Amino acid sequence: MLTALQDRITELSKTSPVTALRAIARLQDTTPALALATVRTARAAMVSWEAIGTALGCTRQCYARHMPD
């Protein structure tokens, strides 16, 4: 899915670079909130902070400090 999105934006950048940039800006705006929501869902499913940090490529404290356990 992400590869398809990347390919689509790459193609869009060739024909409509401003639209491609707007799409990227929207992704940048949406990603942090989506990450937090997904972390909350993972924690509700009893996924450990260590596993969350590993999946996100950061330390487990990266998100843990922003959320009550």
mmCIF file of N, CA, C and O in Angstrom:
data_model
loop_
_atom_site.group_PDB
_atom_site.id
_atom_site.type_symbol
_atom_site.label_atom_id
_atom_site.label_comp_id
_atom_site.label_asym_id
_atom_site.label_seq_id
_atom_site.Cartn_x
_atom_site.Cartn_y
_atom_site.Cartn_z
ATOM 1 N N MET A 1 0.822 -1.188 0.000
ATOM 2 C CA MET A 1 0.000 0.000 0.000
ATOM 3 C C MET A 1 0.871 1.259 0.000
ATOM 4 O O MET A 1 0.609 2.186 -0.766
ATOM 5 N N LEU A 2 1.876 1.294 0.859
ATOM 6 C CA LEU A 2 2.748 2.470 0.896
ATOM 7 C C LEU A 2 3.573 2.601 -0.371
ATOM 8 O O LEU A 2 3.796 3.719 -0.855
ATOM 9 N N THR A 3 3.984 1.478 -0.924
ATOM 10 C CA THR A 3 4.726 1.524 -2.181
ATOM 11 C C THR A 3 3.849 2.078 -3.295
ATOM 12 O O THR A 3 4.305 2.893 -4.104
ATOM 13 N N ALA A 4 2.591 1.661 -3.305
ATOM 14 C CA ALA A 4 1.661 2.169 -4.320
ATOM 15 C C ALA A 4 1.453 3.676 -4.160
ATOM 16 O O ALA A 4 1.408 4.415 -5.153
ATOM 17 N N LEU A 5 1.346 4.130 -2.925
ATOM 18 C CA LEU A 5 1.191 5.559 -2.667
ATOM 19 C C LEU A 5 2.432 6.325 -3.122
ATOM 20 O O LEU A 5 2.330 7.372 -3.777
ATOM 21 N N GLN A 6 3.595 5.801 -2.789
ATOM 22 C CA GLN A 6 4.842 6.440 -3.214
ATOM 23 C C GLN A 6 4.932 6.504 -4.739
ATOM 24 O O GLN A 6 5.287 7.544 -5.301
ATOM 25 N N ASP A 7 4.589 5.409 -5.384
ATOM 26 C CA ASP A 7 4.618 5.387 -6.855
ATOM 27 C C ASP A 7 3.649 6.405 -7.437
ATOM 28 O O ASP A 7 3.975 7.103 -8.402
ATOM 29 N N ARG A 8 2.467 6.494 -6.854
ATOM 30 C CA ARG A 8 1.453 7.437 -7.361
ATOM 31 C C ARG A 8 1.923 8.876 -7.203
ATOM 32 O O ARG A 8 1.777 9.694 -8.107
ATOM 33 N N ILE A 9 2.496 9.211 -6.060
ATOM 34 C CA ILE A 9 2.984 10.571 -5.844
ATOM 35 C C ILE A 9 4.156 10.866 -6.771
ATOM 36 O O ILE A 9 4.261 11.972 -7.318
ATOM 37 N N THR A 10 5.016 9.894 -6.993
ATOM 38 C CA THR A 10 6.131 10.078 -7.926
ATOM 39 C C THR A 10 5.610 10.373 -9.327
ATOM 40 O O THR A 10 6.095 11.289 -10.000
ATOM 41 N N GLU A 11 4.638 9.621 -9.765
ATOM 42 C CA GLU A 11 4.048 9.859 -11.086
ATOM 43 C C GLU A 11 3.341 11.212 -11.132
ATOM 44 O O GLU A 11 3.457 11.951 -12.102
ATOM 45 N N LEU A 12 2.617 11.531 -10.088
ATOM 46 C CA LEU A 12 1.902 12.806 -10.013
ATOM 47 C C LEU A 12 2.877 13.979 -10.078
ATOM 48 O O LEU A 12 2.589 15.016 -10.689
ATOM 49 N N SER A 13 4.041 13.808 -9.473
ATOM 50 C CA SER A 13 5.031 14.890 -9.473
ATOM 51 C C SER A 13 5.523 15.234 -10.879
ATOM 52 O O SER A 13 5.946 16.359 -11.133
ATOM 53 N N LYS A 14 5.430 14.274 -11.786
ATOM 54 C CA LYS A 14 5.862 14.515 -13.168
ATOM 55 C C LYS A 14 4.847 15.351 -13.942
ATOM 56 O O LYS A 14 5.224 16.123 -14.821
ATOM 57 N N THR A 15 3.571 15.175 -13.633
ATOM 58 C CA THR A 15 2.524 15.880 -14.382
ATOM 59 C C THR A 15 1.934 17.056 -13.619
ATOM 60 O O THR A 15 1.453 18.006 -14.226
ATOM 61 N N SER A 16 1.970 16.974 -12.305
ATOM 62 C CA SER A 16 1.384 18.025 -11.474
ATOM 63 C C SER A 16 2.162 18.143 -10.169
ATOM 64 O O SER A 16 1.716 17.699 -9.107
ATOM 65 N N PRO A 17 3.364 18.724 -10.238
ATOM 66 C CA PRO A 17 4.226 18.755 -9.056
ATOM 67 C C PRO A 17 3.612 19.474 -7.861
ATOM 68 O O PRO A 17 3.828 19.059 -6.721
ATOM 69 N N VAL A 18 2.842 20.517 -8.092
ATOM 70 C CA VAL A 18 2.236 21.238 -6.960
ATOM 71 C C VAL A 18 1.218 20.346 -6.256
ATOM 72 O O VAL A 18 1.153 20.312 -5.026
ATOM 73 N N THR A 19 0.443 19.610 -7.019
ATOM 74 C CA THR A 19 -0.517 18.680 -6.419
ATOM 75 C C THR A 19 0.215 17.594 -5.627
ATOM 76 O O THR A 19 -0.208 17.218 -4.529
ATOM 77 N N ALA A 20 1.317 17.107 -6.170
ATOM 78 C CA ALA A 20 2.111 16.106 -5.461
ATOM 79 C C ALA A 20 2.647 16.671 -4.143
ATOM 80 O O ALA A 20 2.611 16.004 -3.105
ATOM 81 N N LEU A 21 3.105 17.906 -4.177
ATOM 82 C CA LEU A 21 3.601 18.542 -2.955
ATOM 83 C C LEU A 21 2.488 18.721 -1.932
ATOM 84 O O LEU A 21 2.693 18.544 -0.730
ATOM 85 N N ARG A 22 1.297 19.060 -2.398
ATOM 86 C CA ARG A 22 0.153 19.182 -1.477
ATOM 87 C C ARG A 22 -0.182 17.842 -0.835
ATOM 88 O O ARG A 22 -0.516 17.780 0.348
ATOM 89 N N ALA A 23 -0.101 16.790 -1.619
ATOM 90 C CA ALA A 23 -0.348 15.454 -1.076
ATOM 91 C C ALA A 23 0.682 15.106 -0.001
ATOM 92 O O ALA A 23 0.338 14.577 1.059
ATOM 93 N N ILE A 24 1.927 15.420 -0.264
ATOM 94 C CA ILE A 24 2.983 15.165 0.713
ATOM 95 C C ILE A 24 2.754 15.990 1.980
ATOM 96 O O ILE A 24 2.899 15.485 3.099
ATOM 97 N N ALA A 25 2.378 17.245 1.814
ATOM 98 C CA ALA A 25 2.105 18.094 2.981
ATOM 99 C C ALA A 25 0.972 17.517 3.813
ATOM 100 O O ALA A 25 1.032 17.515 5.046
ATOM 101 N N ARG A 26 -0.053 17.008 3.151
ATOM 102 C CA ARG A 26 -1.191 16.410 3.871
ATOM 103 C C ARG A 26 -0.741 15.172 4.634
ATOM 104 O O ARG A 26 -1.140 14.952 5.776
ATOM 105 N N LEU A 27 0.113 14.363 4.029
ATOM 106 C CA LEU A 27 0.650 13.193 4.718
ATOM 107 C C LEU A 27 1.463 13.598 5.944
ATOM 108 O O LEU A 27 1.351 12.986 7.008
ATOM 109 N N GLN A 28 2.275 14.638 5.788
ATOM 110 C CA GLN A 28 3.079 15.108 6.915
ATOM 111 C C GLN A 28 2.202 15.609 8.052
ATOM 112 O O GLN A 28 2.530 15.424 9.222
ATOM 113 N N ASP A 29 1.090 16.242 7.723
ATOM 114 C CA ASP A 29 0.170 16.739 8.752
ATOM 115 C C ASP A 29 -0.577 15.605 9.444
ATOM 116 O O ASP A 29 -0.863 15.675 10.636
ATOM 117 N N THR A 30 -0.911 14.575 8.693
ATOM 118 C CA THR A 30 -1.739 13.481 9.192
ATOM 119 C C THR A 30 -0.948 12.432 9.962
ATOM 120 O O THR A 30 -1.450 11.839 10.913
ATOM 121 N N THR A 31 0.288 12.207 9.577
ATOM 122 C CA THR A 31 1.075 11.108 10.129
ATOM 123 C C THR A 31 1.245 11.136 11.653
ATOM 124 O O THR A 31 1.056 10.101 12.294
ATOM 125 N N PRO A 32 1.571 12.265 12.283
ATOM 126 C CA PRO A 32 1.744 12.232 13.741
ATOM 127 C C PRO A 32 0.481 11.802 14.487
ATOM 128 O O PRO A 32 0.552 10.982 15.410
ATOM 129 N N ALA A 33 -0.675 12.319 14.100
ATOM 130 C CA ALA A 33 -1.923 11.947 14.771
ATOM 131 C C ALA A 33 -2.244 10.477 14.521
ATOM 132 O O ALA A 33 -2.708 9.768 15.425
ATOM 133 N N LEU A 34 -1.985 10.014 13.311
ATOM 134 C CA LEU A 34 -2.225 8.613 12.984
ATOM 135 C C LEU A 34 -1.295 7.707 13.790
ATOM 136 O O LEU A 34 -1.710 6.657 14.285
ATOM 137 N N ALA A 35 -0.054 8.120 13.943
ATOM 138 C CA ALA A 35 0.901 7.337 14.731
ATOM 139 C C ALA A 35 0.436 7.226 16.180
ATOM 140 O O ALA A 35 0.438 6.128 16.750
ATOM 141 N N LEU A 36 0.016 8.335 16.769
ATOM 142 C CA LEU A 36 -0.457 8.288 18.164
ATOM 143 C C LEU A 36 -1.686 7.407 18.304
ATOM 144 O O LEU A 36 -1.801 6.622 19.256
ATOM 145 N N ALA A 37 -2.616 7.512 17.379
ATOM 146 C CA ALA A 37 -3.817 6.686 17.436
ATOM 147 C C ALA A 37 -3.462 5.198 17.316
ATOM 148 O O ALA A 37 -4.031 4.353 18.025
ATOM 149 N N THR A 38 -2.505 4.901 16.463
ATOM 150 C CA THR A 38 -2.097 3.511 16.280
ATOM 151 C C THR A 38 -1.357 2.992 17.511
ATOM 152 O O THR A 38 -1.540 1.845 17.917
ATOM 153 N N VAL A 39 -0.553 3.842 18.128
ATOM 154 C CA VAL A 39 0.120 3.461 19.370
ATOM 155 C C VAL A 39 -0.922 3.182 20.449
ATOM 156 O O VAL A 39 -0.819 2.177 21.171
ATOM 157 N N ARG A 40 -1.922 4.022 20.568
ATOM 158 C CA ARG A 40 -2.990 3.787 21.556
ATOM 159 C C ARG A 40 -3.676 2.441 21.313
ATOM 160 O O ARG A 40 -3.937 1.682 22.251
ATOM 161 N N THR A 41 -3.953 2.148 20.047
ATOM 162 C CA THR A 41 -4.589 0.877 19.699
ATOM 163 C C THR A 41 -3.678 -0.292 20.050
ATOM 164 O O THR A 41 -4.131 -1.309 20.597
ATOM 165 N N ALA A 42 -2.398 -0.146 19.761
ATOM 166 C CA ALA A 42 -1.436 -1.202 20.091
ATOM 167 C C ALA A 42 -1.360 -1.417 21.596
ATOM 168 O O ALA A 42 -1.334 -2.566 22.065
ATOM 169 N N ARG A 43 -1.329 -0.332 22.351
ATOM 170 C CA ARG A 43 -1.274 -0.469 23.821
ATOM 171 C C ARG A 43 -2.537 -1.126 24.355
ATOM 172 O O ARG A 43 -2.463 -1.972 25.252
ATOM 173 N N ALA A 44 -3.692 -0.775 23.783
ATOM 174 C CA ALA A 44 -4.946 -1.407 24.207
ATOM 175 C C ALA A 44 -4.923 -2.908 23.918
ATOM 176 O O ALA A 44 -5.563 -3.693 24.623
ATOM 177 N N ALA A 45 -4.169 -3.294 22.896
ATOM 178 C CA ALA A 45 -4.010 -4.705 22.543
ATOM 179 C C ALA A 45 -2.856 -5.354 23.303
ATOM 180 O O ALA A 45 -2.449 -6.473 22.991
ATOM 181 N N MET A 46 -2.322 -4.619 24.297
ATOM 182 C CA MET A 46 -1.257 -5.107 25.173
ATOM 183 C C MET A 46 0.091 -5.286 24.478
ATOM 184 O O MET A 46 0.929 -6.082 24.895
ATOM 185 N N VAL A 47 0.324 -4.545 23.413
ATOM 186 C CA VAL A 47 1.637 -4.548 22.774
ATOM 187 C C VAL A 47 2.582 -3.759 23.682
ATOM 188 O O VAL A 47 2.225 -2.683 24.173
ATOM 189 N N SER A 48 3.768 -4.275 23.920
ATOM 190 C CA SER A 48 4.712 -3.624 24.831
ATOM 191 C C SER A 48 5.263 -2.337 24.230
ATOM 192 O O SER A 48 5.315 -2.171 23.006
ATOM 193 N N TRP A 49 5.704 -1.433 25.123
ATOM 194 C CA TRP A 49 6.343 -0.205 24.660
ATOM 195 C C TRP A 49 7.598 -0.528 23.865
ATOM 196 O O TRP A 49 7.926 0.142 22.886
ATOM 197 N N GLU A 50 8.313 -1.556 24.284
ATOM 198 C CA GLU A 50 9.527 -1.946 23.559
ATOM 199 C C GLU A 50 9.191 -2.363 22.130
ATOM 200 O O GLU A 50 9.869 -1.953 21.171
ATOM 201 N N ALA A 51 8.143 -3.167 21.952
ATOM 202 C CA ALA A 51 7.743 -3.608 20.603
ATOM 203 C C ALA A 51 7.267 -2.429 19.762
ATOM 204 O O ALA A 51 7.552 -2.352 18.567
ATOM 205 N N ILE A 52 6.562 -1.501 20.389
ATOM 206 C CA ILE A 52 6.097 -0.305 19.671
ATOM 207 C C ILE A 52 7.291 0.519 19.203
ATOM 208 O O ILE A 52 7.357 0.932 18.043
ATOM 209 N N GLY A 53 8.234 0.755 20.095
ATOM 210 C CA GLY A 53 9.427 1.513 19.731
ATOM 211 C C GLY A 53 10.205 0.852 18.613
ATOM 212 O O GLY A 53 10.643 1.516 17.669
ATOM 213 N N THR A 54 10.351 -0.452 18.688
ATOM 214 C CA THR A 54 11.059 -1.187 17.642
ATOM 215 C C THR A 54 10.337 -1.046 16.305
ATOM 216 O O THR A 54 10.964 -0.788 15.274
ATOM 217 N N ALA A 55 9.026 -1.201 16.308
ATOM 218 C CA ALA A 55 8.254 -1.097 15.064
ATOM 219 C C ALA A 55 8.351 0.292 14.452
ATOM 220 O O ALA A 55 8.369 0.442 13.230
ATOM 221 N N LEU A 56 8.431 1.311 15.301
ATOM 222 C CA LEU A 56 8.502 2.688 14.821
ATOM 223 C C LEU A 56 9.935 3.155 14.570
ATOM 224 O O LEU A 56 10.155 4.257 14.076
ATOM 225 N N GLY A 57 10.880 2.316 14.928
ATOM 226 C CA GLY A 57 12.280 2.679 14.705
ATOM 227 C C GLY A 57 12.773 3.745 15.668
ATOM 228 O O GLY A 57 13.609 4.579 15.307
ATOM 229 N N CYS A 58 12.240 3.730 16.863
ATOM 230 C CA CYS A 58 12.677 4.694 17.884
ATOM 231 C C CYS A 58 12.723 3.978 19.228
ATOM 232 O O CYS A 58 12.383 2.808 19.333
ATOM 233 N N THR A 59 13.127 4.684 20.262
ATOM 234 C CA THR A 59 13.144 4.076 21.587
ATOM 235 C C THR A 59 11.719 3.928 22.096
ATOM 236 O O THR A 59 10.792 4.589 21.623
ATOM 237 N N ARG A 60 11.543 3.084 23.089
ATOM 238 C CA ARG A 60 10.200 2.888 23.628
ATOM 239 C C ARG A 60 9.689 4.149 24.321
ATOM 240 O O ARG A 60 8.500 4.370 24.421
ATOM 241 N N GLN A 61 10.593 5.011 24.769
ATOM 242 C CA GLN A 61 10.195 6.250 25.419
ATOM 243 C C GLN A 61 9.663 7.276 24.425
ATOM 244 O O GLN A 61 9.017 8.238 24.817
ATOM 245 N N CYS A 62 9.936 7.081 23.173
ATOM 246 C CA CYS A 62 9.560 8.021 22.136
ATOM 247 C C CYS A 62 8.082 8.408 22.226
ATOM 248 O O CYS A 62 7.730 9.583 22.141
ATOM 249 N N TYR A 63 7.197 7.453 22.389
ATOM 250 C CA TYR A 63 5.761 7.712 22.481
ATOM 251 C C TYR A 63 5.238 7.553 23.902
ATOM 252 O O TYR A 63 4.252 8.162 24.276
ATOM 253 N N ALA A 64 5.886 6.733 24.698
ATOM 254 C CA ALA A 64 5.398 6.447 26.044
ATOM 255 C C ALA A 64 5.266 7.722 26.878
ATOM 256 O O ALA A 64 4.328 7.858 27.656
ATOM 257 N N ARG A 65 6.157 8.647 26.700
ATOM 258 C CA ARG A 65 6.119 9.868 27.512
ATOM 259 C C ARG A 65 4.919 10.756 27.176
ATOM 260 O O ARG A 65 4.551 11.614 27.940
ATOM 261 N N HIS A 66 4.310 10.532 26.020
ATOM 262 C CA HIS A 66 3.171 11.339 25.601
ATOM 263 C C HIS A 66 1.827 10.738 25.992
ATOM 264 O O HIS A 66 0.786 11.352 25.784
ATOM 265 N N MET A 67 1.864 9.534 26.562
ATOM 266 C CA MET A 67 0.617 8.848 26.817
ATOM 267 C C MET A 67 0.627 8.185 28.186
ATOM 268 O O MET A 67 1.620 7.607 28.586
ATOM 269 N N PRO A 68 -0.502 8.259 28.870
ATOM 270 C CA PRO A 68 -0.597 7.492 30.118
ATOM 271 C C PRO A 68 -0.670 6.018 29.803
ATOM 272 O O PRO A 68 -1.147 5.617 28.753
ATOM 273 N N ASP A 69 -0.170 5.218 30.686
ATOM 274 C CA ASP A 69 -0.181 3.767 30.450
ATOM 275 C C ASP A 69 -1.405 3.118 31.004
ATOM 276 O O ASP A 69 -2.061 3.440 31.859
#
